Coordinates of C-alpha atoms in Angstrom, one line a residue:
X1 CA 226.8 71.9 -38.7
X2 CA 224.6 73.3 -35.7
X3 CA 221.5 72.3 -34.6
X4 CA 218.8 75.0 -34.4
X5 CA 214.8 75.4 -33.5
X6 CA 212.3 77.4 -32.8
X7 CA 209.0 77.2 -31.0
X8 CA 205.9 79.6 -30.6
X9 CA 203.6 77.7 -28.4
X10 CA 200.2 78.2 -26.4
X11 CA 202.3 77.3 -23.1
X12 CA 205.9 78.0 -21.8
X13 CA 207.9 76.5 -24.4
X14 CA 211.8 76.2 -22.2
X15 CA 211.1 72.1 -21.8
X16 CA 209.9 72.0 -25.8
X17 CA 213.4 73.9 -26.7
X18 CA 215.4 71.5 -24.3
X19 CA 214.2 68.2 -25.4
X20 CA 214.3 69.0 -29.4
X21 CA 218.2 70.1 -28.2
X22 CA 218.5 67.2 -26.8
X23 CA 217.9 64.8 -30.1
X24 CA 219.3 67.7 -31.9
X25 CA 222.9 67.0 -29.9
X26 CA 224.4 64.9 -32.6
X27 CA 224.5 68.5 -34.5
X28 CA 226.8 70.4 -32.0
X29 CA 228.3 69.7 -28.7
X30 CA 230.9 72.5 -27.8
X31 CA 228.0 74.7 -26.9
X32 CA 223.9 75.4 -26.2
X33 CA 221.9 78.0 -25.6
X34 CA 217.9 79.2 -25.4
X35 CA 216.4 82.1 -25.4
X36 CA 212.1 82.8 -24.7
X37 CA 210.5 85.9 -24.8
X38 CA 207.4 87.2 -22.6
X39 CA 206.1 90.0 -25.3
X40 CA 209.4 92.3 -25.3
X41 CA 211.2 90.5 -23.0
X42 CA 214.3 88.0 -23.9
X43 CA 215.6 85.9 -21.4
X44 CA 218.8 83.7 -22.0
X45 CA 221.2 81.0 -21.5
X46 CA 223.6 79.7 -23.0
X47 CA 227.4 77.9 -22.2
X48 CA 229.7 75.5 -23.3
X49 CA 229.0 71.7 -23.2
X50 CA 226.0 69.2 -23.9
X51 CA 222.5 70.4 -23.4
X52 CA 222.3 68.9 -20.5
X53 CA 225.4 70.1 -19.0
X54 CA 224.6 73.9 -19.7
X55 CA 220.9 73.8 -18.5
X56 CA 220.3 72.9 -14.5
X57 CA 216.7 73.6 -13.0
X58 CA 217.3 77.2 -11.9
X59 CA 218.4 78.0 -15.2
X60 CA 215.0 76.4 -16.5
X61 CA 213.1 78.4 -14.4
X62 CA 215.1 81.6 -15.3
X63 CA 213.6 80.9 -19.1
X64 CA 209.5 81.7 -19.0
X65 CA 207.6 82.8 -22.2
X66 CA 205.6 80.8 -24.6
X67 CA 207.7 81.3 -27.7
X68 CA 211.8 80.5 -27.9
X69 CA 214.9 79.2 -29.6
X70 CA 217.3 77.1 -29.2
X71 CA 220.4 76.1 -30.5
X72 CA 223.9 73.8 -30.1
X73 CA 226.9 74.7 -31.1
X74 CA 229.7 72.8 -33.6
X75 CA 232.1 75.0 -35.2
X76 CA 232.6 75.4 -38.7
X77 CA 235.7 76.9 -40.5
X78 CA 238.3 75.8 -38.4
X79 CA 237.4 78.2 -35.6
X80 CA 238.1 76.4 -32.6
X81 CA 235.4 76.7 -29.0
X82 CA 235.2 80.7 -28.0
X83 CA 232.2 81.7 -25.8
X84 CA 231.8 84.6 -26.6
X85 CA 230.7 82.6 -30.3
X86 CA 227.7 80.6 -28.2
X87 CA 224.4 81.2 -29.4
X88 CA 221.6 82.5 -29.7
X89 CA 222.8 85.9 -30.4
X90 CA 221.5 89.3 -29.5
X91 CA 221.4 93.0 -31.0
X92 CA 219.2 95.7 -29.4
X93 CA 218.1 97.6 -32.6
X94 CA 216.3 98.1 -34.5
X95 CA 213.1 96.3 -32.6
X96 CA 215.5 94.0 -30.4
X97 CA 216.6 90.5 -32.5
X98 CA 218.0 87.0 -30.8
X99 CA 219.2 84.7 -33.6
X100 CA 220.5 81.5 -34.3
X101 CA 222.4 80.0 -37.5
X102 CA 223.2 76.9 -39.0
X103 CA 225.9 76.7 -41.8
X104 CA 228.7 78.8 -43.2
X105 CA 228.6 82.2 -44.9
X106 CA 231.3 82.7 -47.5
X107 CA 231.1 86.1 -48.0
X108 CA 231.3 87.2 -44.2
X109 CA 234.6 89.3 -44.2
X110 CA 233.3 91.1 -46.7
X111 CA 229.8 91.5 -44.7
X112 CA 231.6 92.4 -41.6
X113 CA 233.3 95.2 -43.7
X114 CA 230.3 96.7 -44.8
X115 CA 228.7 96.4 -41.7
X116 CA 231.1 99.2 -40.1
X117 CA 231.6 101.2 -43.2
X118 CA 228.0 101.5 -44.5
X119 CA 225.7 100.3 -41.9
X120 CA 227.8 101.3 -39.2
X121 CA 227.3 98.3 -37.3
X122 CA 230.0 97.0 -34.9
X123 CA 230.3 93.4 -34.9
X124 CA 231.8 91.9 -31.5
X125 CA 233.2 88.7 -32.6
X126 CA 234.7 86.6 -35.5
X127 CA 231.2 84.6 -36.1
X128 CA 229.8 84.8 -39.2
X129 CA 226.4 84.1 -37.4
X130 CA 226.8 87.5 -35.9
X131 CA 227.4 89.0 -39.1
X132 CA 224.0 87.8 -40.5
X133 CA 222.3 88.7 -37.3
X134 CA 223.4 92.2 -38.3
X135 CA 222.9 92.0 -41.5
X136 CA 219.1 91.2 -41.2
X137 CA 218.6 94.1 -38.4
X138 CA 219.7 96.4 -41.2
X139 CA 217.6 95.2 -43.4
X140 CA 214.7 95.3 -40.5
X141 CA 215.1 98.9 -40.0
X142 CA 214.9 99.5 -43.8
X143 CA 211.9 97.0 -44.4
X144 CA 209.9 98.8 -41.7
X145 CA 207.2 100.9 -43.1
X146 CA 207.7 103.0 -39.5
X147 CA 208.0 101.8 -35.5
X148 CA 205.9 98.4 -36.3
X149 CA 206.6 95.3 -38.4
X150 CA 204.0 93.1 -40.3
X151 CA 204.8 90.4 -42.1
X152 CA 205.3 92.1 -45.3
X153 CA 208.5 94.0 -43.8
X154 CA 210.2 90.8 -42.6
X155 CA 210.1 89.3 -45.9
X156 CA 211.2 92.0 -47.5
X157 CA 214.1 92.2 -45.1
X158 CA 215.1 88.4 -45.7
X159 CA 214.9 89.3 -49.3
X160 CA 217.5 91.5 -48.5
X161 CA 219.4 88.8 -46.6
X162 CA 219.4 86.6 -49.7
X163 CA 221.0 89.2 -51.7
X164 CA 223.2 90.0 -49.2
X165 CA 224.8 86.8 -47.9
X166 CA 226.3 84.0 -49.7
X167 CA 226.9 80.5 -48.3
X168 CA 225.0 78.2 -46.2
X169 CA 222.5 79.5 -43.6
X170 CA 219.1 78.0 -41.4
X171 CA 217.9 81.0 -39.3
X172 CA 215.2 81.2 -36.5
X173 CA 215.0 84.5 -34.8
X174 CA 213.0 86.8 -32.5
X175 CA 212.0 90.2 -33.2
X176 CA 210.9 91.0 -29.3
X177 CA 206.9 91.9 -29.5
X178 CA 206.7 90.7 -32.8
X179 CA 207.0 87.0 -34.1
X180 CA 209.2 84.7 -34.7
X181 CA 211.0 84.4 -38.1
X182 CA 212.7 81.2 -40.0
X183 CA 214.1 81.2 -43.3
X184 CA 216.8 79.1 -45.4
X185 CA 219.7 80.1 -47.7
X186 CA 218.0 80.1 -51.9
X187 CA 220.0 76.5 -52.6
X188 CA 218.5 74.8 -49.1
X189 CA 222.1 73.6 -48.4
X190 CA 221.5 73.1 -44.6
X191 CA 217.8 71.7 -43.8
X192 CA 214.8 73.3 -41.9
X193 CA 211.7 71.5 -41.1
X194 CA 208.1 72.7 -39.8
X195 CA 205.9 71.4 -38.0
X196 CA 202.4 71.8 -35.9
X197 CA 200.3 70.6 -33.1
X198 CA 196.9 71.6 -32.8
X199 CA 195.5 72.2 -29.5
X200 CA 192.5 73.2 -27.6
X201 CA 194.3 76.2 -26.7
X202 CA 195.3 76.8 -30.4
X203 CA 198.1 75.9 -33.0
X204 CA 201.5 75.8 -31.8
X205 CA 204.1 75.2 -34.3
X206 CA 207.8 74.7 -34.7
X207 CA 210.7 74.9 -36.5
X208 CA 213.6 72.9 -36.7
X209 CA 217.1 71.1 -38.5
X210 CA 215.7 67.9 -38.4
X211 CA 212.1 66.3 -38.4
X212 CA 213.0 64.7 -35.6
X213 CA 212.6 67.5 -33.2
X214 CA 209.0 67.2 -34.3
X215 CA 208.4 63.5 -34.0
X216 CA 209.5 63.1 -30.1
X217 CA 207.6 66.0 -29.1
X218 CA 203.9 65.1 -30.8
X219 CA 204.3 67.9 -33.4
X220 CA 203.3 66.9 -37.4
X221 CA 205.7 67.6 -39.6
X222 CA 204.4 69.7 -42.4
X223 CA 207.0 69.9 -44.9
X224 CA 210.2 71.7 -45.0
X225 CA 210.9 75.3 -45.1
X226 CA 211.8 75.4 -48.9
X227 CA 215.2 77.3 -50.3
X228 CA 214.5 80.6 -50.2
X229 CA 211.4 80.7 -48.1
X230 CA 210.8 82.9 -45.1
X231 CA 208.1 82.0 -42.4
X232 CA 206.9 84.4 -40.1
X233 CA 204.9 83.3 -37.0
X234 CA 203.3 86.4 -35.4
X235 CA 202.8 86.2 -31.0
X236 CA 198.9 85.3 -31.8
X237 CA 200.3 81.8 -33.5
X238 CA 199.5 83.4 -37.3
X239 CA 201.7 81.8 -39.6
X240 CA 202.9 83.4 -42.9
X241 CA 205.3 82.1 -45.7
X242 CA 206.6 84.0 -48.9
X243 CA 209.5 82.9 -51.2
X244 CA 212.2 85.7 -50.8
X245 CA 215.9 86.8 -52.5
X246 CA 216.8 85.0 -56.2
X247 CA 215.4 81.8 -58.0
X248 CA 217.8 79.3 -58.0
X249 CA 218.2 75.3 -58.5
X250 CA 217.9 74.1 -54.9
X251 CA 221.1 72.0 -54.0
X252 CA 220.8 70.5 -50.1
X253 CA 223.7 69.0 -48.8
X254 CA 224.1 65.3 -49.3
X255 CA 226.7 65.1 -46.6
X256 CA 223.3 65.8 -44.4
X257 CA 222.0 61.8 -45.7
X258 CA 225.6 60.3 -45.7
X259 CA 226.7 61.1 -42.2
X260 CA 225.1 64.2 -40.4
X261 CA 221.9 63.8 -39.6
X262 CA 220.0 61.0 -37.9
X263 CA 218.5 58.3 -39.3
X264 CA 215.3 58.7 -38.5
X265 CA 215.0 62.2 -40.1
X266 CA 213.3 63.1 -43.0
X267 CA 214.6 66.1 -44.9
X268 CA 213.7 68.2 -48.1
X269 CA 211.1 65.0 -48.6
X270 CA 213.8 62.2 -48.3
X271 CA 214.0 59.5 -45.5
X272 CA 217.5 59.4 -44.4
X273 CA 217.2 55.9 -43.1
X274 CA 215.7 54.7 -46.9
X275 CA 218.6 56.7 -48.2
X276 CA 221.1 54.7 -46.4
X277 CA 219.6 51.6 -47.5
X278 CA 220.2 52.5 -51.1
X279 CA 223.9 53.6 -50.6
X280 CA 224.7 50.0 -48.9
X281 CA 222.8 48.1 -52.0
X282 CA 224.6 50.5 -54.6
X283 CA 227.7 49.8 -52.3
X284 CA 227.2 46.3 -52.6
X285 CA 227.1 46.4 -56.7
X286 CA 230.5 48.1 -56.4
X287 CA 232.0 45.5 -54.1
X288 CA 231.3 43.1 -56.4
X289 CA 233.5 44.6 -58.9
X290 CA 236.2 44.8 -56.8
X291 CA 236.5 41.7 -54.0
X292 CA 235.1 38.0 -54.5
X293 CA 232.2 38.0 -52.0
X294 CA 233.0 33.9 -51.5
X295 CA 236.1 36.3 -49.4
X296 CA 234.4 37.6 -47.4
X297 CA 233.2 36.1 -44.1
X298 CA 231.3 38.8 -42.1
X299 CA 230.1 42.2 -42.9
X300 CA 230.5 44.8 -39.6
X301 CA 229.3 48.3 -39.4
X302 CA 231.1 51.0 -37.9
X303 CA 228.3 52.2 -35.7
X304 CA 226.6 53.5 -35.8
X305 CA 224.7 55.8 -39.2
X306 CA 226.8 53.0 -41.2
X307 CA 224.4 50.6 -40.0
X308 CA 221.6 50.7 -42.5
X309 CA 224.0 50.5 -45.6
X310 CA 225.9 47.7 -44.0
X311 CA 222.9 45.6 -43.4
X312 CA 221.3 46.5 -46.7
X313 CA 225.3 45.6 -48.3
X314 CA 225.1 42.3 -46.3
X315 CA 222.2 41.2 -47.7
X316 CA 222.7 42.0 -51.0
X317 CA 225.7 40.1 -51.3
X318 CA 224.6 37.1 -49.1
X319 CA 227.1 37.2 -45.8
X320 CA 226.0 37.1 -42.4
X321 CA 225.7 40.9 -40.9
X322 CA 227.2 41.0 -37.5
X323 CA 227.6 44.0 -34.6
X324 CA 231.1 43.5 -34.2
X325 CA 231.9 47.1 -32.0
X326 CA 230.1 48.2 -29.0
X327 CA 230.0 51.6 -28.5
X328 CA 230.5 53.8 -25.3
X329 CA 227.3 56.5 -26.5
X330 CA 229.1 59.1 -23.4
X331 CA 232.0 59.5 -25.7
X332 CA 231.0 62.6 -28.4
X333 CA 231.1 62.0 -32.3
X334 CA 235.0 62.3 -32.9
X335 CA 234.0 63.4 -36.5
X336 CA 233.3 66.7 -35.1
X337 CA 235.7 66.6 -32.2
X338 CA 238.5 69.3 -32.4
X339 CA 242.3 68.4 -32.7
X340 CA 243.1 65.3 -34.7
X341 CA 245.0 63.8 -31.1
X342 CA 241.9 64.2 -29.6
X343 CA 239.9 62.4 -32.2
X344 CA 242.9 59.3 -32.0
X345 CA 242.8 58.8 -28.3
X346 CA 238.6 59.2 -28.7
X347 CA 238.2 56.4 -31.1
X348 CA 239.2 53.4 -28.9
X349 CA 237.5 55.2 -25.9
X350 CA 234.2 55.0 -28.0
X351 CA 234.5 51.6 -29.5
X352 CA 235.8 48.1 -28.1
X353 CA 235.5 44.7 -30.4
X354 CA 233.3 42.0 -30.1
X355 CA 236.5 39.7 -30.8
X356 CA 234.5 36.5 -31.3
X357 CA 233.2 38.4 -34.4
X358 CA 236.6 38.9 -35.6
X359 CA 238.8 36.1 -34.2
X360 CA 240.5 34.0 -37.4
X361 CA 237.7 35.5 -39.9
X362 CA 237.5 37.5 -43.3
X363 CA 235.6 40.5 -42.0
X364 CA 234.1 44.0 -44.5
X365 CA 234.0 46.9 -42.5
X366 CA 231.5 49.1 -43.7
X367 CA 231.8 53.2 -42.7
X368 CA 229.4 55.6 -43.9
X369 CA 232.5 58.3 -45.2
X370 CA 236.3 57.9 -44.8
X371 CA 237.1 62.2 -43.5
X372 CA 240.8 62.7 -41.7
X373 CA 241.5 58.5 -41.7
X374 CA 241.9 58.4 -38.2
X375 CA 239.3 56.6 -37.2
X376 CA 239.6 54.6 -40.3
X377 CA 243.1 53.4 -39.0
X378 CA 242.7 53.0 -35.8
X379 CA 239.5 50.5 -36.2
X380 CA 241.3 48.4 -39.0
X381 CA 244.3 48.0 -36.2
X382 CA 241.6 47.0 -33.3
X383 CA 240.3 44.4 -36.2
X384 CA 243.1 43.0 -36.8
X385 CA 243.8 42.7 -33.1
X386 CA 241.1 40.8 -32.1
X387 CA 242.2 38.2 -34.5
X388 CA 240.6 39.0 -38.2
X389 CA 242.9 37.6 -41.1
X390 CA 241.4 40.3 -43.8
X391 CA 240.2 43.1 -43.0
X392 CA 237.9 45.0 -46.4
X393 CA 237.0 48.4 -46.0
X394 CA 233.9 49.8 -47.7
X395 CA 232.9 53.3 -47.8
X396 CA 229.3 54.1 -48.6
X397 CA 230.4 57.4 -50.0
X398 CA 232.6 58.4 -52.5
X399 CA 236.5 59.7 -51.7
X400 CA 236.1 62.9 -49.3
X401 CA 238.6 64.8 -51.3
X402 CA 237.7 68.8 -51.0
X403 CA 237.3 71.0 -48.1
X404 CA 233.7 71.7 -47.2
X405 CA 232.6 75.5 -46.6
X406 CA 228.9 75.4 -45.6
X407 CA 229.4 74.3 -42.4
X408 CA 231.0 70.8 -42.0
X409 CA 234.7 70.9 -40.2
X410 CA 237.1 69.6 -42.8
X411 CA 238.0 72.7 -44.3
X412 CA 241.9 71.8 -44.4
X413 CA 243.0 69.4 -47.9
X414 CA 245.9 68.1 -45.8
X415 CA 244.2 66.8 -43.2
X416 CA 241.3 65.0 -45.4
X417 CA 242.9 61.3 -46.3
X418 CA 242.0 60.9 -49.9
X419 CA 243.5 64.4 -51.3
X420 CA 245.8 63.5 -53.6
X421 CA 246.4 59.6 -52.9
X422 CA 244.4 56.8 -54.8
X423 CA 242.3 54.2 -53.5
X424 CA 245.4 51.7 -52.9
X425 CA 247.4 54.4 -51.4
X426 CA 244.8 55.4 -49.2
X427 CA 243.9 51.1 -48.1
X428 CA 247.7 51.0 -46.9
X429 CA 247.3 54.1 -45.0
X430 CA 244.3 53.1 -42.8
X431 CA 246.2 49.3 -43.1
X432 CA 242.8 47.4 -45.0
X433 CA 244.1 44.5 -47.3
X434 CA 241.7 45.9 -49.8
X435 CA 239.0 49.1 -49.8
X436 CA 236.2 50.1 -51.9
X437 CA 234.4 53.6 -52.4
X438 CA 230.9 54.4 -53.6
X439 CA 230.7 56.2 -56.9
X440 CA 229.2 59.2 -56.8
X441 CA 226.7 59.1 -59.3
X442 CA 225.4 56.4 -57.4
X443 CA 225.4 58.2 -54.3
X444 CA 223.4 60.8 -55.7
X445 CA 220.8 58.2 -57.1
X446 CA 220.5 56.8 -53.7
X447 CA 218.9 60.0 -52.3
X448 CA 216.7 61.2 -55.6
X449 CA 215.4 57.5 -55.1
X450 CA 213.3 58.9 -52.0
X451 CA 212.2 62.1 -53.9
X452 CA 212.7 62.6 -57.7
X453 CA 211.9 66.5 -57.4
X454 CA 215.6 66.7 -55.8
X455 CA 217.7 66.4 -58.5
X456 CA 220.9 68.6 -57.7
X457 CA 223.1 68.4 -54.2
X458 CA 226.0 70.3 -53.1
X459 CA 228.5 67.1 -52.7
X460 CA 231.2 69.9 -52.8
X461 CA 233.7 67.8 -50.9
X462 CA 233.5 64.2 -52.9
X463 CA 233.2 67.1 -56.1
X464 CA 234.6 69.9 -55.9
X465 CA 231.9 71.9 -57.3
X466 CA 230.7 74.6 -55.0
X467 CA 227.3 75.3 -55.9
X468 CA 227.0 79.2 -54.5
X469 CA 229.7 79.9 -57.3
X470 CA 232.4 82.3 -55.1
X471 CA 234.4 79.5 -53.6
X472 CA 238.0 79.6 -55.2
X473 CA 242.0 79.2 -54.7
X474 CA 242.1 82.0 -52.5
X475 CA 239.4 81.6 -50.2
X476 CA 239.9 78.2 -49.7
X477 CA 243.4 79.1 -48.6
X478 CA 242.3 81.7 -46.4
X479 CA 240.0 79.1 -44.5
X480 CA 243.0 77.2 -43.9
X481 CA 245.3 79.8 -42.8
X482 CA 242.4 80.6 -40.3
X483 CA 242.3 77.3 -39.0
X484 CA 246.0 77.2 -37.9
X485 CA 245.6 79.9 -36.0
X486 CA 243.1 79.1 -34.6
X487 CA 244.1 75.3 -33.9
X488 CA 247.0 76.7 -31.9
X489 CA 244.6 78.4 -29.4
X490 CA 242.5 75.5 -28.8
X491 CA 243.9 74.5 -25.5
X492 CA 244.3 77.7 -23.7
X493 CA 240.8 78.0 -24.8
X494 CA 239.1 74.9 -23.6
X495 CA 240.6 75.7 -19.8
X496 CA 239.9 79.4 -19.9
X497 CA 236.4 78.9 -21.4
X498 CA 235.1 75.7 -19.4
X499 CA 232.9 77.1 -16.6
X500 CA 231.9 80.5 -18.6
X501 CA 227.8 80.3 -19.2
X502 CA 225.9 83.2 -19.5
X503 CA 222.3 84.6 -18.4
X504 CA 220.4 87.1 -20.0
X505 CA 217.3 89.1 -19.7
X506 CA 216.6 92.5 -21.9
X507 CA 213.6 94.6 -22.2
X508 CA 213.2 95.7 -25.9
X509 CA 211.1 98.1 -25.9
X510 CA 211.2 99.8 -29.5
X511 CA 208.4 98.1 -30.2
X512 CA 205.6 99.5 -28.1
X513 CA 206.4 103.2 -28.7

């Protein structure tokens, strides 16, 4: 999970790219870059940290041009923070390409393989993202009908992407005197939104993970780009889109509505908010099944994108909704914090109890997904501290049972609470007196609700089904073996890496022979 955009404007576009990074944060906060171009020049800068930690005024100034992207960094896989794996990413031929990624591809050894042997490519790092930044300047230099590109060429080169590259992937990239290109993986697993602003000076427009990037900035959202779609944006603000690579059922990530992105989002067509909403009354059928409501004093979200299916749970079952956890917002997300020590000593950093909320009363806690436990266990313990007598659990997703591979970070089965233990097993870990789970199929329901045309998700982790069909035994193993090693590097790597940013200005110039 990254967050990415991309902006071709009338104006310089370096404040545009920082602020949709900025509500973009919640996607990645080990590291950010931007990159704008002035016709074949790129400029850079990227480092490790929050947005606003990596971008100071000089640096600002350092990034002119009227057309950009951005990104910030989580990463996926188990591999642990390495700067040399901050994006955007750059490769000098053919035309000059920056790129940045969102997701996962499975098939990247492979990819990295034929890179060397048949493209004869050298790719630097261990990030997939470079790998598919390679990939489509091979396919670039064969698309190009000679030293120019039109639109045509570029979506026949993501065509070539699509048949090349399997797993999850969001792209914008820069072809330097040339345009700006976005496309998304045939299934749509990881979401990319587009949107517009007319003005007097002409038709800006933008690209980005979320629709929110859009609303804060006065842009109108458009639509999505669809699964399998390629939109090329030329430097005179001409926009072009073409389906690309194989037909197949879209399948977005449902993780995206449970957890990932924000609430006030709309992806693929859906509200995330209205989705959440549904999963807390669906939620609140289950309950039902399971715990006498007439037991349950107060319902309390675990803030905060539990909130919505809390308060809808609340009121569907009739008790009082309370805020029973303030949170310290200058701690990160501990979901997507490396280490699981680091994620323990984060939680009670980030939260602290209201305790006349909890003090000699029944109380639900209501989380939007149950990953690793930790968090799980350490809030039932601060609950029961400030004086609860039960503490309830509800999750308003099913059992997180299977690793993920399209870019979320719980690759790992034995770190991921609900492999192989039932609901009651799993209730005495985390130490509730009782805990119930969403069912799946009413999960699903809760996000086709908002937009019937979306019928199929990738919910590979509550399922097991992975929908690009070449996840098995092996390669699941292999992602886990990777992780270990790359776990045991993580400290060494966060001192050596934690004042390394990097500037960047190229002159492409393939493009005006």
């Amino acid at each position: 999970m990254c967050g990415i955009i991309g902006v071709v404007a009338t104006t310089p576009v370096n404040q545009l790219l920082y602020d949709g990074l900025m509500v973009l944060q919640h996607r990645g906060q080990d590291a950010a870059g931007i990159a704008t171009a002035e016709g074949n020049t790129f400029h850079m800068h990227k480092g490790p940290g929050l947005v606003r930690d990596v971008f100071r005024t000089r640096n600002m100034r350092a990034l002119p041009g009227n057309w950009g992207i951005g990104h910030c960094r989580y990463p996926t896989a188990g591999s642990a923070w390495n700067f040399a794996e901050a994006q955007p990413f750059y490769v000098n031929s053919p035309f000059g390409i920056m790129l940045a990624h969102n997701g996962n591809l499975t098939n990247a050894p492979t990819l990295k393989e034929q890179m060397f042997v048949q493209d004869r490519r050298h790719v630097n790092t261990n990030s997939d993202s470079e790998v598919l930044l390679n990939v489509l300047a091979h396919e670039l230099a064969a698309a190009a009908p000679g030293i120019r590109l039109d639109a045509a060429a570029v979506f026949k080169a993501v065509d070539g992407v699509h048949r090349r590259v399997k797993g999850a992937y969001a792209v914008v990239a820069m072809i330097a005197g040339v345009g700006l290109v976005a496309f998304r993986d045939p299934y749509g697993i990881r979401p990319l939104v587009l949107g517009r602003n007319v003005t007097e000076a002409g038709t800006e427009w933008m690209v980005a993970s979320e629709s929110v990037a859009m609303d804060t900035q006065g842009f109108e959202v458009v639509g999505d780009v669809a699964p399998g779609e390629a939109i090329f944006i030329d430097l005179e603000r001409n926009l072009s889109r073409a389906a690309c690579g194989p037909q197949v059922t879209p399948a977005p990530c449902i993780f995206e509505y449970v957890y990932l992105a924000r609430p006030d989002s709309v992806l693929d067509g859906i509200s995330v908010y209205e989705t959440r909403l549904n999963m807390g009354e669906k939620l609140a059928a289950k309950v039902r099944e399971t715990i006498d409501p007439t037991q349950i004093d107060v319902v309390i979200p675990i803030p905060d994108s539990s909130r919505p299916s809390a308060m809808q749970l609340a009121e569907a079952l009739g008790i009082p909704y309370r805020e029973g956890f303030v949170k310290n917002r200058y701690i990160g997300r501990t979901f997507i914090m490396p280490g699981q020590a680091t994620r323990k000593k984060s939680v009670r950093q980030k939260l602290n109890t209201v305790t006349q909320e909890f003090k000699g009363k029944r109380v639900m806690l209501v989380d939007d997904s149950i990953v690793r436990g930790t968090t799980s266990r350490e809030i039932v313990e601060m609950a029961r501290a400030a004086g609860a007598l039960k503490v309830y659990f509800a999750s308003a997703s099913p059992p997180v049972r299977f690793p993920n591979v399209y870019g979320i970070d719980m690759p790992t089965r034995g770190e991921l609470i609900a492999t192989g233990r039932t609901d009651a097993e799993i209730a005495e870990v985390i130490g509730a007196d009782a805990l119930v789970y969403q069912d799946l199929a009413a999960m699903k329901e809760s996000v086709t609700q908002c937009n019937p045309a979306v019928t199929r998700f990738d919910a590979s982790c509550f399922d097991g089904i992975y929908v690009t069909g070449d996840i098995d035994a092996a390669y699941l193993d292999g992602v886990e073996q990777s992780r270990g090693k790359h776990d045991s590097k993580k400290i060494s790597e966060d001192d050596s890496n934690e004042s390394q940013q990097v500037e960047l200005t190229v002159v492409a110039t393939a493009s005006d022979l």
